[in-house]
mmCIF file of C-alpha atoms in Angstrom:
data_model
loop_
_atom_site.group_PDB
_atom_site.id
_atom_site.type_symbol
_atom_site.label_atom_id
_atom_site.label_comp_id
_atom_site.label_asym_id
_atom_site.label_seq_id
_atom_site.Cartn_x
_atom_site.Cartn_y
_atom_site.Cartn_z
ATOM 1 C CA MET A 1 -21.585 -65.185 -11.215
ATOM 2 C CA ASP A 2 -20.084 -63.102 -9.849
ATOM 3 C CA GLU A 3 -17.581 -64.230 -7.042
ATOM 4 C CA PRO A 4 -18.646 -64.495 -3.337
ATOM 5 C CA LEU A 5 -16.099 -61.368 -1.371
ATOM 6 C CA ASP A 6 -14.136 -62.581 1.507
ATOM 7 C CA ASP A 7 -13.954 -61.460 4.205
ATOM 8 C CA GLY A 8 -11.620 -58.771 4.732
ATOM 9 C CA GLN A 9 -13.362 -57.234 2.015
ATOM 10 C CA GLN A 10 -16.204 -54.987 1.981
ATOM 11 C CA SER A 11 -18.738 -53.678 -1.170
ATOM 12 C CA THR A 12 -19.072 -50.060 -2.143
ATOM 13 C CA THR A 13 -22.324 -47.980 -3.680
ATOM 14 C CA SER A 14 -21.190 -44.909 -4.610
ATOM 15 C CA TRP A 15 -24.077 -42.422 -5.384
ATOM 16 C CA THR A 16 -23.959 -38.286 -6.681
ATOM 17 C CA ASN A 17 -26.357 -35.477 -5.454
ATOM 18 C CA PRO A 18 -26.890 -34.012 -9.305
ATOM 19 C CA TRP A 19 -28.712 -30.731 -7.294
ATOM 20 C CA ILE A 20 -24.173 -30.742 -5.682
ATOM 21 C CA ALA A 21 -23.686 -31.895 -9.478
ATOM 22 C CA GLU A 22 -25.772 -28.969 -10.893
ATOM 23 C CA TYR A 23 -24.832 -26.614 -8.360
ATOM 24 C CA LYS A 24 -20.965 -27.173 -9.288
ATOM 25 C CA ARG A 25 -20.829 -27.217 -12.889
ATOM 26 C CA ARG A 26 -22.373 -24.120 -12.335
ATOM 27 C CA GLN A 27 -19.377 -22.745 -10.646
ATOM 28 C CA ALA A 28 -18.021 -23.768 -13.101
ATOM 29 C CA ILE A 29 -19.082 -21.935 -15.617
ATOM 30 C CA LEU A 30 -19.033 -19.203 -13.706
ATOM 31 C CA THR A 31 -15.621 -18.935 -12.716
ATOM 32 C CA ASP A 32 -14.288 -19.184 -16.766
ATOM 33 C CA MET A 33 -16.514 -15.924 -16.730
ATOM 34 C CA ARG A 34 -14.649 -12.741 -17.621
ATOM 35 C CA ALA A 35 -16.275 -10.840 -15.312
ATOM 36 C CA PHE A 36 -15.887 -12.968 -12.448
ATOM 37 C CA GLN A 37 -12.635 -12.821 -12.772
ATOM 38 C CA VAL A 38 -12.489 -9.681 -12.649
ATOM 39 C CA LEU A 39 -14.265 -9.755 -9.661
ATOM 40 C CA ALA A 40 -12.464 -11.745 -7.862
ATOM 41 C CA MET A 41 -9.790 -8.748 -8.864
ATOM 42 C CA MET A 42 -11.522 -6.111 -6.869
ATOM 43 C CA ARG A 43 -11.662 -8.484 -3.981
ATOM 44 C CA ASP A 44 -7.918 -8.106 -3.896
ATOM 45 C CA LEU A 45 -7.306 -5.157 -3.979
ATOM 46 C CA ASN A 46 -9.954 -3.299 -2.405
ATOM 47 C CA LEU A 47 -8.621 -5.695 0.702
ATOM 48 C CA THR A 48 -4.697 -3.476 -0.328
ATOM 49 C CA SER A 49 -7.500 -0.574 0.413
ATOM 50 C CA TYR A 50 -8.186 -1.687 2.797
ATOM 51 C CA ALA A 51 -4.969 -2.274 4.426
ATOM 52 C CA PHE A 52 -3.543 0.913 2.975
ATOM 53 C CA SER A 53 -6.230 2.804 4.562
ATOM 54 C CA LYS A 54 -6.497 1.390 8.275
ATOM 55 C CA ASN A 55 -2.312 2.151 7.690
ATOM 56 C CA ALA A 56 -2.970 5.629 7.396
ATOM 57 C CA GLU A 57 -5.474 6.354 10.720
ATOM 58 C CA GLU A 58 -2.691 4.457 12.817
ATOM 59 C CA LEU A 59 -0.106 6.465 11.533
ATOM 60 C CA GLN A 60 -2.118 9.944 12.048
ATOM 61 C CA ALA A 61 -3.539 9.000 15.551
ATOM 62 C CA HIS A 62 0.215 8.072 16.877
ATOM 63 C CA VAL A 63 0.567 11.988 15.349
ATOM 64 C CA TYR A 64 -2.440 13.088 17.070
ATOM 65 C CA LYS A 65 -0.737 11.696 20.628
ATOM 66 C CA TYR A 66 2.966 13.714 20.205
ATOM 67 C CA SER A 67 0.859 16.946 22.316
ATOM 68 C CA GLU A 68 0.097 14.374 24.513
ATOM 69 C CA ILE A 69 3.388 11.708 25.146
ATOM 70 C CA GLY A 70 6.439 13.549 23.274
ATOM 71 C CA GLN A 71 9.136 12.960 24.464
ATOM 72 C CA SER A 72 8.100 12.019 27.840
ATOM 73 C CA GLN A 73 8.734 8.083 27.710
ATOM 74 C CA PRO A 74 11.945 6.712 28.701
ATOM 75 C CA PHE A 75 15.033 6.836 25.645
ATOM 76 C CA ASN A 76 16.235 3.724 24.338
ATOM 77 C CA PRO A 77 19.743 5.050 23.659
ATOM 78 C CA ASP A 78 19.685 1.752 21.348
ATOM 79 C CA VAL A 79 17.167 2.445 19.118
ATOM 80 C CA GLY A 80 16.136 6.435 19.932
ATOM 81 C CA ASP A 81 12.803 8.400 21.003
ATOM 82 C CA PRO A 82 10.523 5.674 21.630
ATOM 83 C CA PHE A 83 7.069 7.844 20.223
ATOM 84 C CA GLY A 84 9.810 8.740 17.510
ATOM 85 C CA VAL A 85 10.392 4.530 16.534
ATOM 86 C CA GLU A 86 6.841 3.834 16.510
ATOM 87 C CA LEU A 87 5.727 6.957 13.857
ATOM 88 C CA ALA A 88 9.126 5.220 11.844
ATOM 89 C CA ARG A 89 7.197 1.542 12.171
ATOM 90 C CA LEU A 90 4.216 2.814 11.679
ATOM 91 C CA PHE A 91 5.424 5.325 8.937
ATOM 92 C CA ALA A 92 7.003 1.785 7.800
ATOM 93 C CA ASN A 93 3.674 -0.139 7.423
ATOM 94 C CA LEU A 94 2.590 2.223 5.160
ATOM 95 C CA LEU A 95 5.196 2.179 2.635
ATOM 96 C CA ALA A 96 4.063 -1.390 2.304
ATOM 97 C CA SER A 97 0.346 -0.978 1.750
ATOM 98 C CA VAL A 98 1.234 2.565 -0.693
ATOM 99 C CA GLY A 99 3.331 0.865 -3.442
ATOM 100 C CA SER A 100 0.596 -2.753 -2.920
ATOM 101 C CA LEU A 101 -1.669 -0.255 -3.438
ATOM 102 C CA ILE A 102 -0.201 1.061 -6.495
ATOM 103 C CA SER A 103 0.647 -1.786 -7.857
ATOM 104 C CA GLY A 104 -2.820 -3.159 -7.233
ATOM 105 C CA GLN A 105 -4.474 -0.509 -8.544
ATOM 106 C CA ARG A 106 -1.991 -1.096 -12.226
ATOM 107 C CA SER A 107 -3.066 -4.433 -12.355
ATOM 108 C CA VAL A 108 -6.467 -4.569 -13.227
ATOM 109 C CA LEU A 109 -5.838 -1.227 -14.730
ATOM 110 C CA ARG A 110 -3.341 -3.122 -17.673
ATOM 111 C CA ASP A 111 -6.725 -5.807 -17.771
ATOM 112 C CA VAL A 112 -9.236 -4.053 -17.926
ATOM 113 C CA TRP A 113 -7.862 -1.888 -19.816
ATOM 114 C CA PRO A 114 -4.602 -2.809 -21.324
ATOM 115 C CA LYS A 115 -2.268 -0.964 -23.844
ATOM 116 C CA ILE A 116 -2.714 -1.388 -27.689
ATOM 117 C CA LYS A 117 0.231 -1.333 -29.666
ATOM 118 C CA GLY A 118 2.354 0.219 -26.662
ATOM 119 C CA GLN A 119 -0.187 3.068 -26.209
ATOM 120 C CA LEU A 120 -1.655 3.708 -22.747
ATOM 121 C CA SER A 121 -5.251 3.636 -22.713
ATOM 122 C CA GLU A 122 -7.614 6.916 -23.077
ATOM 123 C CA PHE A 123 -9.317 6.060 -19.950
ATOM 124 C CA GLU A 124 -5.524 5.611 -18.096
ATOM 125 C CA GLN A 125 -3.542 8.898 -19.901
ATOM 126 C CA GLY A 126 -7.137 10.600 -19.227
ATOM 127 C CA GLU A 127 -9.693 9.956 -15.973
ATOM 128 C CA TYR A 128 -7.437 7.967 -14.448
ATOM 129 C CA THR A 129 -3.838 9.977 -14.487
ATOM 130 C CA GLU A 130 -5.606 13.222 -13.305
ATOM 131 C CA LYS A 131 -7.285 11.383 -10.665
ATOM 132 C CA ARG A 132 -3.894 10.115 -9.558
ATOM 133 C CA LEU A 133 -2.674 13.311 -9.593
ATOM 134 C CA ALA A 134 -5.731 15.117 -7.909
ATOM 135 C CA VAL A 135 -4.436 12.662 -4.607
ATOM 136 C CA PHE A 136 -0.843 12.325 -5.630
ATOM 137 C CA ASP A 137 1.607 15.085 -6.404
ATOM 138 C CA ALA A 138 3.504 13.902 -9.067
ATOM 139 C CA ASP A 139 6.545 13.773 -7.249
ATOM 140 C CA GLU A 140 5.631 13.499 -3.710
ATOM 141 C CA ALA A 141 4.020 10.008 -4.597
ATOM 142 C CA LYS A 142 7.303 8.682 -6.741
ATOM 143 C CA LEU A 143 9.059 10.202 -3.246
ATOM 144 C CA LEU A 144 6.626 7.850 -1.195
ATOM 145 C CA VAL A 145 6.605 4.920 -4.156
ATOM 146 C CA GLU A 146 11.133 5.126 -4.313
ATOM 147 C CA LEU A 147 10.951 4.552 0.196
ATOM 148 C CA ARG A 148 8.400 2.253 -0.100
ATOM 149 C CA ASN A 149 11.943 0.730 -1.902
ATOM 150 C CA TYR A 150 14.783 2.198 0.302
ATOM 151 C CA SER A 151 12.855 0.425 2.907
ATOM 152 C CA GLN A 152 13.122 -3.224 1.783
ATOM 153 C CA HIS A 153 16.541 -2.314 1.259
ATOM 154 C CA LYS A 154 18.187 -0.276 3.247
ATOM 155 C CA PHE A 155 16.729 0.993 6.541
ATOM 156 C CA LEU A 156 13.547 2.649 7.487
ATOM 157 C CA PRO A 157 12.609 6.125 6.887
ATOM 158 C CA TYR A 158 12.942 8.179 10.111
ATOM 159 C CA LEU A 159 10.470 10.521 11.091
ATOM 160 C CA ASN A 160 11.279 14.244 13.221
ATOM 161 C CA PRO A 161 9.051 16.942 14.850
ATOM 162 C CA SER A 162 9.634 19.988 14.387
ATOM 163 C CA PHE A 163 8.354 23.534 14.359
ATOM 164 C CA ASN A 164 8.552 25.298 11.944
ATOM 165 C CA PHE A 165 8.560 29.536 11.488
ATOM 166 C CA PRO A 166 6.754 30.252 8.055
ATOM 167 C CA ALA A 167 7.210 34.488 7.147
ATOM 168 C CA THR A 168 3.620 34.406 5.762
ATOM 169 C CA MET A 169 2.131 33.008 9.573
ATOM 170 C CA PRO A 170 2.644 34.752 12.896
ATOM 171 C CA VAL A 171 2.028 31.252 14.944
ATOM 172 C CA ALA A 172 4.488 28.258 14.302
ATOM 173 C CA GLU A 173 3.656 25.361 12.378
ATOM 174 C CA PHE A 174 4.523 21.405 13.877
ATOM 175 C CA GLN A 175 5.824 19.091 11.434
ATOM 176 C CA PHE A 176 6.796 15.819 11.443
ATOM 177 C CA ARG A 177 9.504 15.996 8.694
ATOM 178 C CA LEU A 178 11.477 13.128 6.604
ATOM 179 C CA HIS A 179 15.963 13.286 7.175
ATOM 180 C CA VAL A 180 16.336 12.789 3.979
ATOM 181 C CA GLU A 181 20.142 13.150 4.070
ATOM 182 C CA PRO A 182 20.489 8.649 3.973
ATOM 183 C CA LEU A 183 18.334 8.387 0.614
ATOM 184 C CA LEU A 184 20.680 10.833 -0.619
ATOM 185 C CA LYS A 185 23.186 8.770 -0.349
ATOM 186 C CA TRP A 186 21.685 5.565 -1.906
ATOM 187 C CA ASP A 187 22.884 4.421 -4.762
ATOM 188 C CA ALA A 188 19.381 3.583 -6.867
ATOM 189 C CA LEU A 189 17.747 6.474 -5.917
ATOM 190 C CA PRO A 190 16.239 7.973 -9.535
ATOM 191 C CA ALA A 191 17.334 10.808 -10.677
ATOM 192 C CA ASP A 192 13.852 12.788 -11.211
ATOM 193 C CA VAL A 193 13.466 11.706 -7.119
ATOM 194 C CA ARG A 194 17.428 13.614 -6.305
ATOM 195 C CA LYS A 195 16.206 16.397 -8.491
ATOM 196 C CA TYR A 196 12.709 16.679 -6.489
ATOM 197 C CA LEU A 197 14.398 16.669 -2.639
ATOM 198 C CA GLY A 198 17.072 19.304 -3.962
ATOM 199 C CA ASP A 199 19.667 20.148 -1.285
ATOM 200 C CA ARG A 200 17.396 19.543 1.074
ATOM 201 C CA LYS A 201 18.236 17.794 4.240
ATOM 202 C CA SER A 202 14.242 17.270 5.649
ATOM 203 C CA THR A 203 11.418 16.809 4.051
ATOM 204 C CA ARG A 204 7.773 17.767 5.465
ATOM 205 C CA LEU A 205 5.283 14.742 4.887
ATOM 206 C CA ASN A 206 2.461 15.464 6.827
ATOM 207 C CA SER A 207 2.153 18.686 9.945
ATOM 208 C CA SER A 208 -1.017 19.647 11.817
ATOM 209 C CA HIS A 209 -0.925 23.743 13.890
#
């Protein structure tokens, strides 16, 4: 015979909802499936791609404002021209998202199409590489990656507005050029990027006519 409960004790009864239990059981099965894991990676990659696209849009929108704002804002002696400072900030955001996008793509790629005996998959060597080079020139892509690394270890890259007068065009071309001298002085800059930059003091990253 059970002993009577003391005044300070309470009797509890547990009950499991069979619908919730079945849902959790099926959810566990789904999350263990390979397709679910790939889908989760693609969602993460889509978020990274979204960040890259929005940063690119914000940078481009700021560049288009130059004809309206230009150098009309009060100069800040501590950081420089306000338009250029904001441009550098937006460019740094873009570089960070470029690095995340490249890393994310490589992570998904190597997970779905892994190396076989140390060799890249047929997809990565073929269609993927062709598409990547169509979007980004190999040397320019390396430069962007190293600019991201430089901004993490040293300082933010700075873009300067300038007018270029090409011999083949009757009008001047307005450009935002990257000042590369600080980058060339960076000891960690890879040899191939250093060779690509050569002895240039600046290089064009984007322009408008």
